[in-house]
XYZ file of C-alpha atoms in Angstrom:
481
model
C 101.914 107.324 129.859
C 104.803 106.883 132.292
C 107.262 106.270 129.457
C 106.993 109.965 128.485
C 108.961 110.839 131.603
C 111.574 108.092 131.188
C 114.518 109.313 129.095
C 115.948 105.790 128.677
C 112.692 104.480 127.216
C 112.369 107.528 124.960
C 115.971 107.156 123.783
C 115.287 103.521 122.944
C 112.158 104.523 121.040
C 114.080 107.187 119.126
C 116.869 104.801 118.152
C 114.305 102.169 117.169
C 112.484 104.706 114.973
C 115.644 105.895 113.218
C 117.021 102.362 112.791
C 113.760 100.882 111.479
C 113.356 103.744 109.001
C 117.006 103.875 107.916
C 117.354 100.144 107.230
C 114.676 100.338 104.524
C 117.027 102.126 102.118
C 120.394 100.326 102.403
C 118.518 97.046 101.968
C 117.741 97.973 98.375
C 121.042 99.666 97.519
C 123.172 96.750 98.701
C 121.092 94.149 96.884
C 120.374 96.213 93.774
C 124.063 97.083 93.467
C 124.758 93.405 92.805
C 121.849 93.242 90.346
C 123.260 96.219 88.424
C 126.642 94.491 88.244
C 124.933 91.417 86.774
C 122.821 93.344 84.272
C 125.664 95.560 83.060
C 127.935 92.524 82.774
C 125.328 90.848 80.568
C 125.192 93.935 78.369
C 128.975 94.058 77.946
C 129.047 90.361 77.112
C 126.078 90.181 74.727
C 125.644 93.805 73.599
C 121.905 93.196 73.872
C 120.357 96.704 74.120
C 117.714 95.471 76.558
C 120.351 94.872 79.228
C 121.793 98.357 78.777
C 118.364 99.955 79.095
C 117.609 97.850 82.165
C 120.799 99.080 83.828
C 119.819 102.693 83.105
C 116.272 102.181 84.395
C 117.000 100.334 87.647
C 119.854 102.681 88.593
C 117.194 105.366 89.173
C 115.880 103.389 92.141
C 119.435 102.952 93.381
C 120.127 106.684 93.578
C 116.756 107.386 95.222
C 117.460 104.863 97.975
C 121.079 105.949 98.330
C 120.119 109.568 98.959
C 117.526 108.752 101.617
C 119.856 106.180 103.194
C 122.589 108.775 103.669
C 120.158 111.376 105.008
C 118.759 108.974 107.620
C 121.941 107.072 108.501
C 124.009 109.992 109.727
C 121.489 111.127 112.405
C 121.235 107.537 113.604
C 124.991 107.344 114.236
C 125.001 110.733 115.974
C 122.817 109.237 118.688
C 125.777 107.242 119.977
C 127.213 110.588 121.096
C 123.962 112.205 122.216
C 121.628 109.570 123.645
C 124.137 106.776 124.259
C 127.295 108.581 125.351
C 128.127 106.265 128.317
C 128.024 103.284 125.959
C 130.237 105.035 123.411
C 132.722 106.014 126.098
C 132.881 102.444 127.399
C 133.345 100.670 124.059
C 134.571 103.425 121.763
C 138.072 102.008 121.272
C 136.565 99.081 119.338
C 132.991 100.015 118.419
C 134.013 103.481 117.257
C 136.766 102.027 115.080
C 134.381 99.648 113.325
C 131.823 102.412 112.688
C 134.707 104.496 111.340
C 135.660 101.655 108.989
C 132.109 101.680 107.647
C 132.345 105.401 106.863
C 135.877 105.457 105.444
C 136.031 102.075 103.686
C 132.446 101.572 102.579
C 130.555 104.851 102.305
C 133.478 106.780 100.799
C 134.124 104.046 98.222
C 130.463 103.933 97.233
C 130.126 107.723 97.066
C 133.381 108.183 95.124
C 132.309 106.028 92.182
C 128.553 106.648 92.280
C 128.773 109.691 90.002
C 130.665 107.738 87.361
C 128.155 104.903 87.553
C 125.170 107.223 87.134
C 126.465 109.852 84.709
C 129.450 108.285 82.987
C 127.646 106.040 80.512
C 128.628 108.092 77.471
C 131.646 109.799 79.037
C 133.988 107.001 80.058
C 135.164 103.722 78.578
C 132.595 100.899 79.131
C 135.169 98.886 81.082
C 135.848 101.836 83.398
C 132.123 102.342 83.849
C 131.630 98.676 84.703
C 134.497 98.862 87.209
C 132.743 101.841 88.818
C 129.502 99.865 89.091
C 131.383 96.998 90.739
C 133.094 99.334 93.226
C 129.787 100.984 94.111
C 128.306 97.542 94.824
C 131.400 96.563 96.837
C 131.139 99.761 98.878
C 127.444 99.210 99.592
C 128.079 95.664 100.766
C 131.118 96.671 102.833
C 128.669 98.770 104.830
C 126.744 95.603 105.595
C 129.980 93.908 106.656
C 131.065 96.578 109.132
C 127.633 97.423 110.547
C 126.878 93.741 111.137
C 130.356 93.244 112.612
C 129.682 96.020 115.140
C 126.223 94.731 115.982
C 127.398 91.127 116.218
C 130.079 92.184 118.663
C 127.348 93.790 120.775
C 125.575 90.413 120.731
C 128.664 88.298 121.516
C 131.438 90.592 122.819
C 134.890 89.048 122.487
C 138.517 89.969 121.982
C 138.913 91.815 125.282
C 137.453 92.504 128.712
C 135.767 95.188 130.774
C 138.278 97.036 132.981
C 137.022 99.838 135.246
C 133.946 100.357 133.098
C 135.756 100.365 129.753
C 136.166 97.570 127.241
C 139.871 96.975 126.657
C 140.615 95.171 123.388
C 143.341 92.538 123.517
C 142.796 91.073 120.059
C 141.062 93.151 117.365
C 140.758 90.220 114.975
C 139.062 88.110 117.630
C 136.692 90.985 118.356
C 135.895 91.428 114.658
C 135.489 87.678 114.119
C 133.197 87.300 117.121
C 130.963 84.193 117.247
C 127.953 85.904 115.614
C 129.865 87.775 112.930
C 130.031 85.397 109.938
C 126.465 84.110 110.059
C 125.082 87.578 110.802
C 126.864 89.161 107.845
C 125.786 86.354 105.520
C 122.191 86.423 106.785
C 121.932 90.166 106.186
C 123.734 89.959 102.833
C 121.243 87.417 101.509
C 118.362 89.339 103.094
C 119.263 92.498 101.168
C 119.798 90.544 97.957
C 116.553 88.590 98.300
C 114.557 91.722 99.123
C 116.010 93.539 96.108
C 115.290 90.625 93.786
C 111.642 90.528 94.802
C 111.298 94.312 94.538
C 112.707 94.149 91.000
C 110.525 91.134 90.225
C 107.437 92.775 91.726
C 107.857 96.009 89.774
C 108.503 93.995 86.604
C 105.348 91.981 87.282
C 103.349 95.228 87.557
C 104.505 96.306 84.096
C 103.707 92.860 82.708
C 100.202 92.943 84.215
C 99.661 96.391 82.701
C 101.041 95.028 79.420
C 103.611 97.813 79.300
C 106.756 96.480 77.633
C 106.088 92.870 78.773
C 108.915 91.437 76.688
C 111.335 93.977 78.113
C 110.366 93.354 81.740
C 110.295 89.595 81.301
C 114.094 89.943 81.173
C 114.337 91.557 84.609
C 111.783 89.198 86.141
C 113.606 86.109 84.908
C 117.010 87.412 85.986
C 115.587 88.110 89.456
C 114.021 84.644 89.505
C 117.246 82.944 88.383
C 119.165 84.607 91.227
C 116.400 83.898 93.755
C 116.570 80.166 92.954
C 119.898 80.122 94.806
C 119.296 82.940 97.294
C 115.906 81.950 98.800
C 116.843 78.465 100.084
C 120.305 79.622 101.169
C 118.726 82.376 103.252
C 116.531 79.853 105.057
C 119.522 77.626 105.812
C 121.678 80.491 107.094
C 118.756 81.646 109.219
C 118.653 78.190 110.763
C 122.362 78.388 111.562
C 121.803 81.772 113.193
C 119.045 80.261 115.320
C 121.426 77.550 116.510
C 123.916 80.246 117.524
C 121.251 82.052 119.537
C 120.552 78.729 121.293
C 124.178 78.468 122.411
C 125.126 82.112 123.063
C 121.865 83.905 123.974
C 119.506 81.393 125.573
C 117.281 84.133 127.028
C 116.636 85.479 123.530
C 115.819 81.996 122.252
C 113.376 81.469 125.110
C 111.627 84.735 124.193
C 111.625 83.878 120.462
C 109.807 80.634 121.276
C 107.782 81.900 124.272
C 109.377 79.017 126.177
C 108.654 79.518 129.870
C 109.569 76.101 131.234
C 112.906 74.342 130.654
C 113.258 71.017 128.885
C 116.042 68.859 130.332
C 118.862 67.429 128.224
C 117.810 64.355 126.299
C 114.164 65.448 126.139
C 113.203 67.396 122.978
C 111.241 70.563 123.691
C 107.872 71.181 122.072
C 107.623 73.912 119.437
C 104.695 76.314 119.543
C 103.328 77.182 116.147
C 101.246 80.081 117.498
C 100.700 81.247 121.061
C 99.478 84.101 123.243
C 102.344 84.863 125.670
C 101.376 86.232 129.088
C 104.410 87.837 130.729
C 102.624 88.663 133.945
C 101.532 85.052 134.517
C 104.759 83.676 132.946
C 102.910 81.306 130.678
C 101.141 81.128 127.340
C 97.414 81.658 127.686
C 96.847 79.640 124.510
C 99.083 77.834 122.054
C 99.250 75.224 119.332
C 102.350 73.086 119.723
C 104.213 70.471 117.707
C 105.495 67.841 120.167
C 109.310 67.541 120.422
C 109.856 69.717 117.334
C 111.887 72.545 118.911
C 114.533 70.228 120.286
C 115.061 68.547 116.936
C 115.059 71.863 115.041
C 117.736 73.312 117.291
C 120.002 70.301 117.327
C 119.630 69.461 113.614
C 120.892 65.868 113.489
C 122.968 66.266 116.646
C 122.402 64.543 119.948
C 120.123 66.408 122.340
C 123.005 66.990 124.728
C 121.891 70.327 126.190
C 118.660 71.489 127.817
C 116.372 74.064 126.224
C 116.089 76.653 128.963
C 112.853 78.498 129.673
C 112.413 82.142 130.642
C 111.597 81.252 134.249
C 115.233 80.265 134.812
C 116.232 83.944 134.848
C 115.138 86.801 137.042
C 112.746 89.253 135.423
C 115.427 91.949 135.231
C 117.851 89.590 133.440
C 115.662 88.510 130.544
C 113.986 90.273 127.610
C 110.467 91.627 127.892
C 107.915 92.281 125.136
C 107.944 88.526 124.574
C 104.892 88.691 122.323
C 106.637 91.152 119.987
C 109.781 89.008 119.777
C 107.781 85.795 119.363
C 105.622 87.024 116.479
C 108.349 89.048 114.766
C 110.361 85.839 114.568
C 107.437 83.923 113.089
C 106.644 86.644 110.569
C 110.252 86.490 109.367
C 110.136 82.701 109.034
C 106.750 82.695 107.284
C 107.929 85.256 104.734
C 111.125 83.310 104.072
C 109.207 80.131 103.268
C 106.572 81.985 101.230
C 109.246 83.577 99.043
C 110.981 80.221 98.590
C 107.652 78.650 97.609
C 106.974 81.436 95.104
C 110.409 80.876 93.582
C 109.732 77.149 93.277
C 106.360 77.630 91.580
C 107.724 80.347 89.262
C 110.613 78.086 88.270
C 108.199 75.320 87.347
C 106.224 77.748 85.216
C 109.425 78.912 83.570
C 110.394 75.323 82.713
C 106.938 74.830 81.195
C 107.510 77.827 78.931
C 104.911 79.990 80.664
C 107.322 82.886 81.232
C 108.233 83.417 77.604
C 107.605 86.869 76.131
C 104.533 85.488 74.347
C 102.965 83.763 77.370
C 104.018 85.773 80.403
C 101.118 88.236 80.207
C 98.734 85.306 80.684
C 100.263 84.449 84.093
C 98.188 87.059 85.886
C 97.936 85.365 89.265
C 101.640 84.652 89.275
C 102.389 88.294 88.479
C 100.068 89.377 91.286
C 101.919 87.052 93.638
C 105.229 88.712 92.704
C 103.696 92.139 93.292
C 102.428 90.960 96.683
C 105.900 89.637 97.505
C 107.680 92.908 96.664
C 107.362 94.509 100.152
C 107.600 91.249 102.117
C 111.390 91.243 102.204
C 111.353 94.606 103.981
C 108.937 93.257 106.576
C 111.130 90.204 107.122
C 114.252 92.357 107.549
C 112.536 94.660 110.034
C 111.164 91.668 111.929
C 114.611 90.110 112.091
C 116.139 93.277 113.532
C 113.360 93.492 116.117
C 114.149 89.946 117.236
C 117.879 90.659 117.208
C 117.831 93.896 119.195
C 114.752 93.660 121.410
C 115.713 90.071 122.220
C 119.156 91.250 123.392
C 117.603 93.266 126.220
C 118.230 94.176 128.990
C 121.770 94.442 127.608
C 123.295 96.864 125.134
C 126.592 94.975 125.227
C 125.353 91.467 125.958
C 126.213 90.366 129.488
C 128.453 93.410 130.019
C 126.581 96.744 129.859
C 122.915 97.115 130.674
C 120.778 99.370 128.518
C 119.802 101.473 131.527
C 123.499 102.179 132.154
C 124.320 102.808 128.472
C 121.917 105.737 128.010
C 122.806 109.385 128.517
C 121.193 111.170 131.420
C 119.069 113.585 129.427
C 115.868 115.409 130.386
C 112.952 113.338 129.106
C 111.374 116.447 127.585
C 114.462 116.999 125.393
C 114.382 113.445 124.092
C 110.641 113.688 123.463
C 111.169 116.804 121.336
C 113.893 115.135 119.237
C 111.816 111.952 118.920
C 108.836 113.973 117.681
C 111.087 115.827 115.255
C 112.502 112.611 113.828
C 109.024 111.120 113.467
C 107.809 114.216 111.590
C 110.792 114.500 109.242
C 110.892 110.769 108.533
C 107.185 110.722 107.742
C 107.761 113.495 105.212
C 110.746 111.631 103.711
C 108.731 108.423 103.436
C 105.931 110.201 101.571
C 108.525 111.843 99.306
C 110.144 108.493 98.489
C 106.775 106.936 97.671
C 105.986 109.884 95.408
C 109.274 109.886 93.502
C 109.418 106.080 93.364
C 105.896 105.879 91.929
C 106.819 108.620 89.480
C 109.745 106.560 88.201
C 107.465 103.557 87.816
C 104.707 105.504 86.062
C 107.150 106.977 83.565
C 108.777 103.634 82.918
C 112.034 103.037 81.076
C 113.229 105.326 78.314
C 113.485 102.894 75.433
C 114.721 105.586 73.069
C 118.037 106.076 74.840
C 120.979 105.727 72.461
C 122.868 102.504 73.174
C 126.661 102.821 72.835
C 128.000 100.791 69.918
C 124.544 99.680 68.715
C 122.335 101.340 66.149
C 118.648 100.711 66.840
C 116.670 100.175 63.662
C 112.936 100.374 63.240
C 111.296 96.939 62.965
C 109.531 96.137 59.728
C 106.525 94.763 61.592
C 104.846 95.694 64.835
C 106.432 93.999 67.836
C 105.713 93.786 71.521
C 106.627 97.092 73.191
C 110.112 96.874 74.633
C 111.515 94.573 71.970
C 114.368 95.823 69.806
C 115.737 94.880 66.449
C 119.426 95.839 66.662
C 121.679 96.585 63.728
C 123.477 93.278 63.434
C 126.424 94.672 61.510
C 129.780 94.707 63.342
C 130.283 97.743 65.535
C 133.132 98.910 63.299
C 130.802 98.925 60.295
C 128.162 100.862 62.204
C 130.726 103.516 63.114
């Protein structure tokens, strides 16, 4: 238990805990914000009451995630001043500015219009309300932009140089548009959107399986599916582009991601291990299943194999990432989930084209609905796995190639860090249980289908219909008023 007396290790564990827990909540708010924009836009265009009631129902999950995200995000940022003060002092003139942009541009915009989005349905003009929903979604996704910009700069620092232990920025735009920035932002943007779509689809599938308002929730499932048709394959492609960037800018991380110990010279494609048991002490894989030449072709993607694929043995132990097994399998979990979700989208689309997802037939697709329920948490696992690869694979650097993690941490008594780490673990466990409780409560209660819909008079159907279906007053709004 030597790590209990190492303040650097404990500080890393504390930041990992807070980051892994915090990222769960913005993932849903950023993606669901876009979904709410889509669903409210459909209501304004069609005046179909179902869309209005969907917007009211799904916004409950938005506010739940927003509240927990704020509560867990602020303590995480405070650690840059408590546990990572030397790092903040060295890079604060750029890193601090970008984090400040996230708070002032993104969080403030989202918070300013959130109240109107949640409580202004019957108090403001529908156009003003829709504008508020759009601005809330923009604010949520601006957070992704600035956080990923800051983290990408840590991966590929540019736009300045280290002078006497401080990073001096010469070109802010070059620093912001660092080599990792665009692909990283896009990869995270589609990750949040894809995760949200499958959460919405999975919850909708649960209602359909329970035969609670199946016609109503077939709307949300099919909207999620329609968006996922574009998002799922795009996410895989952008992930591939990100892998190519790692190959060129962070070869040690790539070697750890692939448990590649030996180098493959230029012109000779490297083998790709499907599964392996990495052995860091022996600097080899104790067991593996490989696909001959596949890694070289995957990395170069139609290009000439002009560069070698370097193995971990090319670097000293202190200059390369450790926990290779964690990085290796986190990467493969992320990939496997990405392809599973794409496959589920493909199969669901085929069923949709065959008419199996109509309001009359969708309750019969029980295995498909179970698959969507199974897929609901997978996006979270993929996101967490991706961040593990991204941050653990960057080690031993906090600012890649410039500031080592051991030098970036504050010199704190290990006992103090252990107390704060234990406190965070306790509070976050309580918050997680609370979120599960309130989230399940929202699901158990279901949507309020008796809410008055602005501009539409709901009439009682003459015959019994599937729960969740509405027969609107088809007279013009002026006549209804």
